[in-house]
CSV table of C-alpha atoms and ligand atoms in Angstrom, one decimal:
chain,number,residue,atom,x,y,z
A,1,UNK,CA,0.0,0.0,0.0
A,2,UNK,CA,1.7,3.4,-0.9
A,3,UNK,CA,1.1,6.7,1.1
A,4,UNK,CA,-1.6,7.3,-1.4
A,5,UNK,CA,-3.8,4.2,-1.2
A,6,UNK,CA,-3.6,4.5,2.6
A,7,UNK,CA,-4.6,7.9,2.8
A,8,UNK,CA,-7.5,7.6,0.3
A,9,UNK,CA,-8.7,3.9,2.0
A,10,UNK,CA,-8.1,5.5,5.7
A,11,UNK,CA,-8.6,9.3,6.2
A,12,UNK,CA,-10.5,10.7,2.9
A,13,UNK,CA,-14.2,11.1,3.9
A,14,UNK,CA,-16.9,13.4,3.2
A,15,UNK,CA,-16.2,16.6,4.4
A,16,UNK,CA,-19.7,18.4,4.8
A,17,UNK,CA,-18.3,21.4,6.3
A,18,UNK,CA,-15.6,22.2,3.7
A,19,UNK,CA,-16.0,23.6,-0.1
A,20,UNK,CA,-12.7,21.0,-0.5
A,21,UNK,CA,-11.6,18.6,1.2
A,22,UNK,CA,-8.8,16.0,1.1
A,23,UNK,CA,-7.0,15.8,-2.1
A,24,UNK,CA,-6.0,19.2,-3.5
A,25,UNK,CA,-2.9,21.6,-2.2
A,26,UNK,CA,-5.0,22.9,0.3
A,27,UNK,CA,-8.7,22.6,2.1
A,28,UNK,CA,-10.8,25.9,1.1
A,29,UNK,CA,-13.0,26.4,4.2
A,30,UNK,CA,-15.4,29.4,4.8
A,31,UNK,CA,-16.7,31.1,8.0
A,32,UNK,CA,-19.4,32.9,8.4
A,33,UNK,CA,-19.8,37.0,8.9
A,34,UNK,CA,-19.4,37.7,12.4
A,35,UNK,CA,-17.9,33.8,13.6
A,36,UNK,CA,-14.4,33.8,14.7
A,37,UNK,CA,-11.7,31.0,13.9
A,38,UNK,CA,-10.7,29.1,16.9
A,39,UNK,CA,-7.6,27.1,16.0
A,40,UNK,CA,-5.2,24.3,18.3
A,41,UNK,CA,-2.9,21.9,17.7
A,42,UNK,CA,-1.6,19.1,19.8
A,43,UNK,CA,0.8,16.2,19.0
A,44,UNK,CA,1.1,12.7,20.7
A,45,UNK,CA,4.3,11.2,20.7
A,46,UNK,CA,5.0,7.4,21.1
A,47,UNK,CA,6.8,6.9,24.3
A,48,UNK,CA,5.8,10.0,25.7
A,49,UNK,CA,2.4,10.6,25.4
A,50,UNK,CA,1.3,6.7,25.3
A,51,UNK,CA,3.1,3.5,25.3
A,52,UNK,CA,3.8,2.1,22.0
A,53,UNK,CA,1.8,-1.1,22.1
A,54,UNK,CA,-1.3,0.9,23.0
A,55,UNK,CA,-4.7,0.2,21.4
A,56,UNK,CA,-5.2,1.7,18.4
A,57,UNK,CA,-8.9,2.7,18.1
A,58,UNK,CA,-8.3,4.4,21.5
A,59,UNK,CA,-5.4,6.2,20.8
A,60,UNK,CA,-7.5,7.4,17.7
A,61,UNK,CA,-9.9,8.6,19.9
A,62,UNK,CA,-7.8,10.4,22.5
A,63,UNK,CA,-5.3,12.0,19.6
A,64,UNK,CA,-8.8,13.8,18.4
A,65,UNK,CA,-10.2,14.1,22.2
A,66,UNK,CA,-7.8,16.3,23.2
A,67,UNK,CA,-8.0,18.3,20.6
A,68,UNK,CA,-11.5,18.8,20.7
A,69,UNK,CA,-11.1,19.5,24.3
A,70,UNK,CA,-9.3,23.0,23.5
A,71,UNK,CA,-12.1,24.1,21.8
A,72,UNK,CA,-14.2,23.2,24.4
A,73,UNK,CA,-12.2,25.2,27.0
A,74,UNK,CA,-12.7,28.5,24.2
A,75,UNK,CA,-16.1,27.6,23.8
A,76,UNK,CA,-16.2,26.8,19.8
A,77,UNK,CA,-17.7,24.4,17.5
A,78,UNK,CA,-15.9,22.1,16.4
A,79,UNK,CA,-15.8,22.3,12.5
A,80,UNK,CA,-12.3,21.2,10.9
A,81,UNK,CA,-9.4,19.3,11.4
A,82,UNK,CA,-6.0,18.2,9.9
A,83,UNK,CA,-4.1,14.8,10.5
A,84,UNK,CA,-0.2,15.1,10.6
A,85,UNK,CA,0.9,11.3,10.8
A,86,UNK,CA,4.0,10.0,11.4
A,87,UNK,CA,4.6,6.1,10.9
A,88,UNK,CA,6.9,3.6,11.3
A,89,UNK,CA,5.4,1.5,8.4
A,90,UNK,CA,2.1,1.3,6.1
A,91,UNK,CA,0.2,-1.1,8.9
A,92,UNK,CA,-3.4,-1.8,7.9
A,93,UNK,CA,-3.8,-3.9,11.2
A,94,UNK,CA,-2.6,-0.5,13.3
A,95,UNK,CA,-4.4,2.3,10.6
A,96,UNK,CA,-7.9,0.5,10.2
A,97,UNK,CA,-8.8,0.8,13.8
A,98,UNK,CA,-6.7,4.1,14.3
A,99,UNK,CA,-9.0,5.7,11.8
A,100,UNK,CA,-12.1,4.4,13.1
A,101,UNK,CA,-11.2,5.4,17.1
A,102,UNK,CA,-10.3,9.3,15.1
A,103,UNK,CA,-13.5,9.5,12.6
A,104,UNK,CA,-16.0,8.0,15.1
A,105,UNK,CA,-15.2,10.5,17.2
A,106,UNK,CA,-14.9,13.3,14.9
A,107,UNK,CA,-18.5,12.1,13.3
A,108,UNK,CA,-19.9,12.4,16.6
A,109,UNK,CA,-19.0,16.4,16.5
A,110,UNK,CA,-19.7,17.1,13.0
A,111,UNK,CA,-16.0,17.8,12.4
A,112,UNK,CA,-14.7,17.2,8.6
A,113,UNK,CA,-11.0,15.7,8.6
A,114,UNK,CA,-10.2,18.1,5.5
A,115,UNK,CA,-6.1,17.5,4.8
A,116,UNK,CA,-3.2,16.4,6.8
A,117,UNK,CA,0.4,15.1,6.4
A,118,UNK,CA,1.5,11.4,5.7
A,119,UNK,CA,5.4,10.3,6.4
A,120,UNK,CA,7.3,7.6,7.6
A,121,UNK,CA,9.1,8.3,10.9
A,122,UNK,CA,9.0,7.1,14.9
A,123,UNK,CA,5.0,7.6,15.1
A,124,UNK,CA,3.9,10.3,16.1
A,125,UNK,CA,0.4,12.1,15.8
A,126,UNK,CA,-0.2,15.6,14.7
A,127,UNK,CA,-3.8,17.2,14.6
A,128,UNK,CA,-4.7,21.0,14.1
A,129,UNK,CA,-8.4,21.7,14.9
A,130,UNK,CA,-10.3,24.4,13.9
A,131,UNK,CA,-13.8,25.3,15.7
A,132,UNK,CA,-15.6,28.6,15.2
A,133,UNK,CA,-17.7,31.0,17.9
A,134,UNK,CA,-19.7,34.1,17.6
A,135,UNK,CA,-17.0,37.0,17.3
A,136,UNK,CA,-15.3,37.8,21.1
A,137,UNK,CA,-17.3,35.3,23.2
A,138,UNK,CA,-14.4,32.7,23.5
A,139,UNK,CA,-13.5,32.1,26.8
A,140,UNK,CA,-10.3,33.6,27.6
A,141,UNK,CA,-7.7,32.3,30.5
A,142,UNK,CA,-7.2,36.2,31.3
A,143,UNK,CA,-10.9,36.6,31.5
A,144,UNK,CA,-11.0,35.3,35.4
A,145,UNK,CA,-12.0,38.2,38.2
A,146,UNK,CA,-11.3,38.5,41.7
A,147,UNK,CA,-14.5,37.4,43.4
A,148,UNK,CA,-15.5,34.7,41.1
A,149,UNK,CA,-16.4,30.8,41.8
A,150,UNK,CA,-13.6,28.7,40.4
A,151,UNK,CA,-15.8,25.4,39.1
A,152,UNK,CA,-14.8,22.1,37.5
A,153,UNK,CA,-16.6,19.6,35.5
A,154,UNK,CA,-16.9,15.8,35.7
A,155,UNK,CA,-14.4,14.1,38.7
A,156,UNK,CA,-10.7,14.5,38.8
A,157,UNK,CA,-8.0,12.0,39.0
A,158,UNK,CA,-9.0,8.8,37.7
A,159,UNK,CA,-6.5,9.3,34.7
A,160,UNK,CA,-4.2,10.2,37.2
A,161,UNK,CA,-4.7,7.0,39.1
A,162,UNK,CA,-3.4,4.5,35.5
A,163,UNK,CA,-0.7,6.0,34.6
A,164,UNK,CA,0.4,5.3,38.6
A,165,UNK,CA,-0.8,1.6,38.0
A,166,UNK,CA,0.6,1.7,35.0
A,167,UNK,CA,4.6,2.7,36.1
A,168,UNK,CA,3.9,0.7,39.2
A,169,UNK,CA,3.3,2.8,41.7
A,170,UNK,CA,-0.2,1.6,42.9
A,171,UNK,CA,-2.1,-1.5,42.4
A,172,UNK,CA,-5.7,-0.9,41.7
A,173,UNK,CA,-8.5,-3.8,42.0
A,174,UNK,CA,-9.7,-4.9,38.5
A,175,UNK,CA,-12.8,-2.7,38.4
A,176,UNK,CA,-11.2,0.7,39.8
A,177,UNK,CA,-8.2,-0.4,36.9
A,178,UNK,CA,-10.8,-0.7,34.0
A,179,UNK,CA,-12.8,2.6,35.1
A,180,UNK,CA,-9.3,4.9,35.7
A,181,UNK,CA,-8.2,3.2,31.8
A,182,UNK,CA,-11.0,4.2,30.4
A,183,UNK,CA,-10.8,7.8,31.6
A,184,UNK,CA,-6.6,7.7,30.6
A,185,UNK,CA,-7.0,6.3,27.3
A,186,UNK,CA,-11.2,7.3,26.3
A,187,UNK,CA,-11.5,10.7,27.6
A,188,UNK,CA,-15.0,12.6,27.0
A,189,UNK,CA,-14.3,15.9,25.7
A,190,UNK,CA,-16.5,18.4,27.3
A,191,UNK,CA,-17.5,20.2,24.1
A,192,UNK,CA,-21.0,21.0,24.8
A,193,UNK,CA,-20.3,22.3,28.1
A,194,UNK,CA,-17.7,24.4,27.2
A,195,UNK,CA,-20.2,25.9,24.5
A,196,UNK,CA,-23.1,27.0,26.8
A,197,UNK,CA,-20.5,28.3,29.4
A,198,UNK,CA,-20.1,31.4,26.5
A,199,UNK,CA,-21.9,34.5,28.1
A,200,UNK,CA,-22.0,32.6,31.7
A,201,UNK,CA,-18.4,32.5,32.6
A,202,UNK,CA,-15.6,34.2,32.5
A,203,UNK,CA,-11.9,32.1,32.3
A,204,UNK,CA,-12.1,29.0,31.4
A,205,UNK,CA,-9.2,25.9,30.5
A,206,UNK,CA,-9.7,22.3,30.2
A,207,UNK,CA,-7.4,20.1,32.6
A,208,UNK,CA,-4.4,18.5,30.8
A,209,UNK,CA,-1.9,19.0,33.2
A,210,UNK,CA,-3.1,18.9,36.9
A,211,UNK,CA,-6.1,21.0,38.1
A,212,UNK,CA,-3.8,23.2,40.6
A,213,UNK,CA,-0.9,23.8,37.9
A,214,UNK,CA,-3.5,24.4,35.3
A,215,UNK,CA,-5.4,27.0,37.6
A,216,UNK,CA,-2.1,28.8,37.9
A,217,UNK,CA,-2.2,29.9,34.2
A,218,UNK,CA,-5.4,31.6,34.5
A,219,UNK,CA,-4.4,33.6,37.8
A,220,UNK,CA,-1.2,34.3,35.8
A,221,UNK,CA,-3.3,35.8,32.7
A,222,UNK,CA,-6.1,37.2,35.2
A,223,UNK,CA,-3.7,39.1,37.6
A,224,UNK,CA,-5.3,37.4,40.5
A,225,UNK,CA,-5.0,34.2,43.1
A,226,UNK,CA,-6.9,31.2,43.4
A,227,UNK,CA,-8.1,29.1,46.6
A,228,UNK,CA,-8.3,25.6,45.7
A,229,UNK,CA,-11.0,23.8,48.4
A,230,UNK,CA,-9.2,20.4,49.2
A,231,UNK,CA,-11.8,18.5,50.2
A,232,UNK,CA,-14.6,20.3,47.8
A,233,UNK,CA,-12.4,18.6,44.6
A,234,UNK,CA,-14.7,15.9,42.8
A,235,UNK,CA,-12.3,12.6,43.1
A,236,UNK,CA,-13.0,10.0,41.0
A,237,UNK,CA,-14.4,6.5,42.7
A,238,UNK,CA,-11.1,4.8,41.6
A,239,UNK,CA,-9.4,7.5,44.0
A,240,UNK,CA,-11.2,5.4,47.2
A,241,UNK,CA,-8.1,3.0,46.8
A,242,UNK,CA,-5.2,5.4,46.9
A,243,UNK,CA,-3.6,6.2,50.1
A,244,UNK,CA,-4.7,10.0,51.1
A,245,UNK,CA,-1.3,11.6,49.5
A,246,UNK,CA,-1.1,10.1,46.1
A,247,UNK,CA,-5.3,10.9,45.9
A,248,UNK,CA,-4.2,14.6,46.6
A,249,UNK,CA,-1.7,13.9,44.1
A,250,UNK,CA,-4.2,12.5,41.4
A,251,UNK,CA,-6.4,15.3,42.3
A,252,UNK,CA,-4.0,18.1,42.6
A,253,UNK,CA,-1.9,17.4,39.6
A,254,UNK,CA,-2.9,14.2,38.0
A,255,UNK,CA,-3.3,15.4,34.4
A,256,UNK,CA,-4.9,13.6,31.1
A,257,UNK,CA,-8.8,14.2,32.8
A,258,UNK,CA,-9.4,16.9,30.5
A,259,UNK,CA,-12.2,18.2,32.4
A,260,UNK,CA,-13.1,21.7,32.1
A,261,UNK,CA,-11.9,24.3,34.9
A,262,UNK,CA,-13.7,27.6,34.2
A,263,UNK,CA,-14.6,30.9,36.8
A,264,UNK,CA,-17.8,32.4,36.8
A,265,UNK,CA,-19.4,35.1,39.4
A,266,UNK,CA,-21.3,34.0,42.1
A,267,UNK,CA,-24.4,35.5,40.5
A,268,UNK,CA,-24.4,32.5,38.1
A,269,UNK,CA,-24.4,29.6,40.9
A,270,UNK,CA,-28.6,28.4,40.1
A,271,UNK,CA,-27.4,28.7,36.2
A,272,UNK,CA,-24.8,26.5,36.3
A,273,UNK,CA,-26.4,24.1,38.7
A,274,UNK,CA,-29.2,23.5,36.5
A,275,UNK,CA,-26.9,23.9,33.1
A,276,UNK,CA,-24.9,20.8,35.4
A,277,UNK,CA,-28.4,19.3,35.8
A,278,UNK,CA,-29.5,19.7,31.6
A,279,UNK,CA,-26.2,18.2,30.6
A,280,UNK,CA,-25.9,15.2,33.2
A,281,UNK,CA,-22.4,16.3,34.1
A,282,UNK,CA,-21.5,17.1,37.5
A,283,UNK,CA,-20.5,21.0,38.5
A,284,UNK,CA,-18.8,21.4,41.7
A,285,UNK,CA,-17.6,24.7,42.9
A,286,UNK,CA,-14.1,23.9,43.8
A,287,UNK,CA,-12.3,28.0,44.5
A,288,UNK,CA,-12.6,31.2,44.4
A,289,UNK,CA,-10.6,34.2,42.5
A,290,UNK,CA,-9.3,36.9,45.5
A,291,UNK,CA,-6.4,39.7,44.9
A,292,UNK,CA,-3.1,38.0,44.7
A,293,UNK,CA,-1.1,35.9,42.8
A,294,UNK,CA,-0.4,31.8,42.7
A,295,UNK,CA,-2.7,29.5,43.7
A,296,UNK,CA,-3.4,28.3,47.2
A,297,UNK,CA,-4.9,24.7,48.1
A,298,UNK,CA,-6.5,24.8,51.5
A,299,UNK,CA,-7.5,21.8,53.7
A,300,UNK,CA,-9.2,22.7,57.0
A,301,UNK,CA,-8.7,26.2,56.4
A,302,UNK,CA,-4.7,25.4,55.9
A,303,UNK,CA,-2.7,26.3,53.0
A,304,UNK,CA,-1.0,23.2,52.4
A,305,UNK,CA,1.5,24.5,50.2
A,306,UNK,CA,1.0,22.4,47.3
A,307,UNK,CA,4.4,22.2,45.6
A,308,UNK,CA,3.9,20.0,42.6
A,309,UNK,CA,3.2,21.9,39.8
A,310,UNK,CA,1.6,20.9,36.2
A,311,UNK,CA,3.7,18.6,34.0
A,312,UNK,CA,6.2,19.8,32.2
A,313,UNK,CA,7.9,18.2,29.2
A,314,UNK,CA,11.3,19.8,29.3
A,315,UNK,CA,11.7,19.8,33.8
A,316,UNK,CA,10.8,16.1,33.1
A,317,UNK,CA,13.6,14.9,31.3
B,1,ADP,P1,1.3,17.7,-0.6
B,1,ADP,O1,2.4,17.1,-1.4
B,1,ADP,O2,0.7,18.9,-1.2
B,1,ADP,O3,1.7,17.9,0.9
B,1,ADP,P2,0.2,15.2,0.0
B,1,ADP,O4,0.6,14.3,-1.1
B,1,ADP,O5,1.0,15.2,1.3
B,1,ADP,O6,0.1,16.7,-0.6
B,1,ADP,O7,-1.3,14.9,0.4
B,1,ADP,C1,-2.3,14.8,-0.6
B,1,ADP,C2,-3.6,15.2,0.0
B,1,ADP,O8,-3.9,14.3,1.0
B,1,ADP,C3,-3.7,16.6,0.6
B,1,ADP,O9,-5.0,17.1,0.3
B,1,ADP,C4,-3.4,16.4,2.0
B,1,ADP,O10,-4.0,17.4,2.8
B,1,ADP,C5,-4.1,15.0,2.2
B,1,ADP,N1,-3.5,14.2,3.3
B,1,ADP,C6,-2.2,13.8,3.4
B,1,ADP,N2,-2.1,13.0,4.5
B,1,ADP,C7,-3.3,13.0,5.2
B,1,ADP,C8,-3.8,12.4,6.4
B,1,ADP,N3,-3.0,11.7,7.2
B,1,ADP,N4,-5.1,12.7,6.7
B,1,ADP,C9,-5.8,13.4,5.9
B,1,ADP,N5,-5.5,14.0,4.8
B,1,ADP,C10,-4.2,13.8,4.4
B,2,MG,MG1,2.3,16.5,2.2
C-alpha cells in the first residue's frame, strides 16, 4: 500500500463542512460573517504521550479528544481538522482501527478531517483543529475576576490513578483499573459544556496537566490568586483505593482528565447548577478568584503549600 492508497482507504471522507476537502494543495473552508476561527494543535508522541503497544482505536480517539477538548475550553464548534501522521510502516492492522477510534469521534462532533500530512518516521500524531464561535465570546484564560467561583466539571483523577498503575506505583483492584483506563486512554471531551458556558463564565481551560498547575495559568493571565478547596475537589471513585497523599496527588496534579476548569461570578451559581443538571455532568464549585497571585490549596482552612506543579515536558527529562 503506498502513502496514497492509505490515505484515500483510511482518512478521505466526506467533508460536509468544507468547499474542499482532502485531495487538493490545500482545504478551502469558509466562516461565516461575524464567527471567529478558533484554532489548536496538539501532538502525541509514542513513548511520551502513550506507550507504543497501545490500542489503536483508543489512541485514535484520545489524539482527536484532546483536541476537541481546546475548543471546548474556548467555547467553539468544532468544525475542521488536519491529521499530521507519522509512521513507522504502512500497517493496515494499526491504521484501520486508528482511523475508526479518530473518525468515530470526529462524526460524533460534526468535524470534517479536510487534509493532513502522511510520512514515515517514529510515530507520532499531529492534529490541528479548527472550531468557530460568535465574534469575542471565547473564553479567555485572562478573563478570570477577583471574586469569582472557580468550578470544574466531571471528577478529577482517575486518569491520574493508570498512569500510577501503569509505572507501578499503585495497584488498583480490576474494576477501579478498567474505570481509571477508560478515563486515561477514552477521555469525553467536554465540548458541549464548554459551548453553553459562553456568556455565563468568564476564564475558562480544560485540565491536561493537573487542576492546581492548570489554575495557575489563569491567575497568571487574570492578575489574581486562586483558593483551591481540598476537600470540595470531585475525586474519582477509583481515588477510594489510593492512600490519602497520592489521591491529593491525582487530584491536585494528575493530568490527562481533561475536564473543564472555568470561573464564573457567584451571580451565576442556580445557572450552572441546572446547566450541570441539563447536561448530566456534574459541576462542583471547587475555589474562588481573590487579589493575589499563585494558587493556594486549602485543607481545613490550611494552606498546604502544594508544591507540585503541572507537568512539564522539558523539567521532566
Ligand atoms: P502535498 O504534497 O501537497 O503535501 P500530499 O501528497 O502530502 O500533498 O497529500 C495529498 C492530499 O492528502 C492533501 O490534500 C493532504 O491534505 C491530504 N492528506 C495527506 N495526509 C493526510 C492524512 N494523514 N489525513 C488526511 N489527509 C491527508
Ligand atoms: Mg504533504
Amino acid at each position: 500500500m503506498n502513502e496514497f492508497d492509505l490515505i484515500a482507504r483510511y482518512f478521505t471522507r466526506e467533508a460536509p463542512n468544507a468547499d474542499l476537502g482532502v485531495g487538493d494543495d490545500c482545504a478551502l473552508l469558509s466562516v461565516p460573517a461575524g464567527m471567529q476561527l478558533a484554532v489548536s494543535a496538539d501532538m502525541l508522541v509514542s513513548g511520551r504521550h502513550f506507550f507504543p503497544d497501545a490500542d489503536p482505536y483508543r489512541l485514535g480517539h484520545k489524539a482527536l479528544a484532546v483536541n476537541l477538548s481546546d475548543l471546548a475550553a474556548m467555547g467553539a464548534v468544532p468544525r475542521w481538522f488536519t491529521l499530521s501522521l507519522a509512521l513507522p510502516q504502512a500497517d493496515e492492522a494499526w491504521l484501520a482501527p486508528f482511523s475508526r477510534g479518530l473518525l468515530e469521534l470526529a462524526e460524533q462532533h460534526g468535524l470534517s478531517l479536510v487534509g493532513g500530512d502522511t510520512t514515515c518516521g517514529p510515530l507520532t500524531i499531529a492534529i490541528q483543529i479548527a472550531g468557530e464561535l460568535p465574534r469575542g465570546s471565547g473564553l479567555l484564560r485572562s478573563a478570570g475576576q477577583a471574586g469569582d467561583d472557580v468550578w470544574v466539571s466531571g471528577e478529577l483523577g482517575a486518569a491520574a490513578a493508570a498512569v500510577m498503575h501503569g509505572t507501578g506505583r499503585i495497584r488498583l483492584g480490576d474494576a477501579a483499573r478498567l474505570a481509571a483506563f477508560a478515563r486515561l486512554d477514552c477521555p469525553t471531551p467536554r465540548v458541549a459544556l464548554g459551548q453553553r458556558l459562553r456568556g455565563i463564565a468568564h476564564a475558562a481551560l480544560d485540565i491536561s496537566d493537573g487542576l492546581a498547575g492548570d489554575l495557575r495559568h489563569i491567575c497568571a493571565a487574570s492578575g489574581c490568586a486562586a483558593e483551591l478547596w481540598l476537600a470540595a475537589l470531585p475525586a474519582a471513585a477509583c481515588l477510594a483505593e489510593l492512600p490519602m497523599a497520592l489521591r491529593h496527588e491525582a487530584l491536585l496534579s494528575g493530568g490527562d482528565d481533561y475536564e473543564l476548569c472555568f470561573t464564573a461570578p457567584p451571580a451565576r451559581r442556580a445557572v450552572l447548577q441546572a446547566l450541570a443538571t441539563e447536561l448530566r455532568l456534574p459541576l462542583t464549585r471547587v475555589g474562588c478568584l481573590r487579589a493575589g497571585q499563585g494558587v493556594h490549596v486549602l485543607h481545613d482552612g490550611q494552606d498546604i503549600r502544594w508544591q507540585h506543579g503541572g507537568f512539564d515536558h522539558f523539567a521532566a527529562q
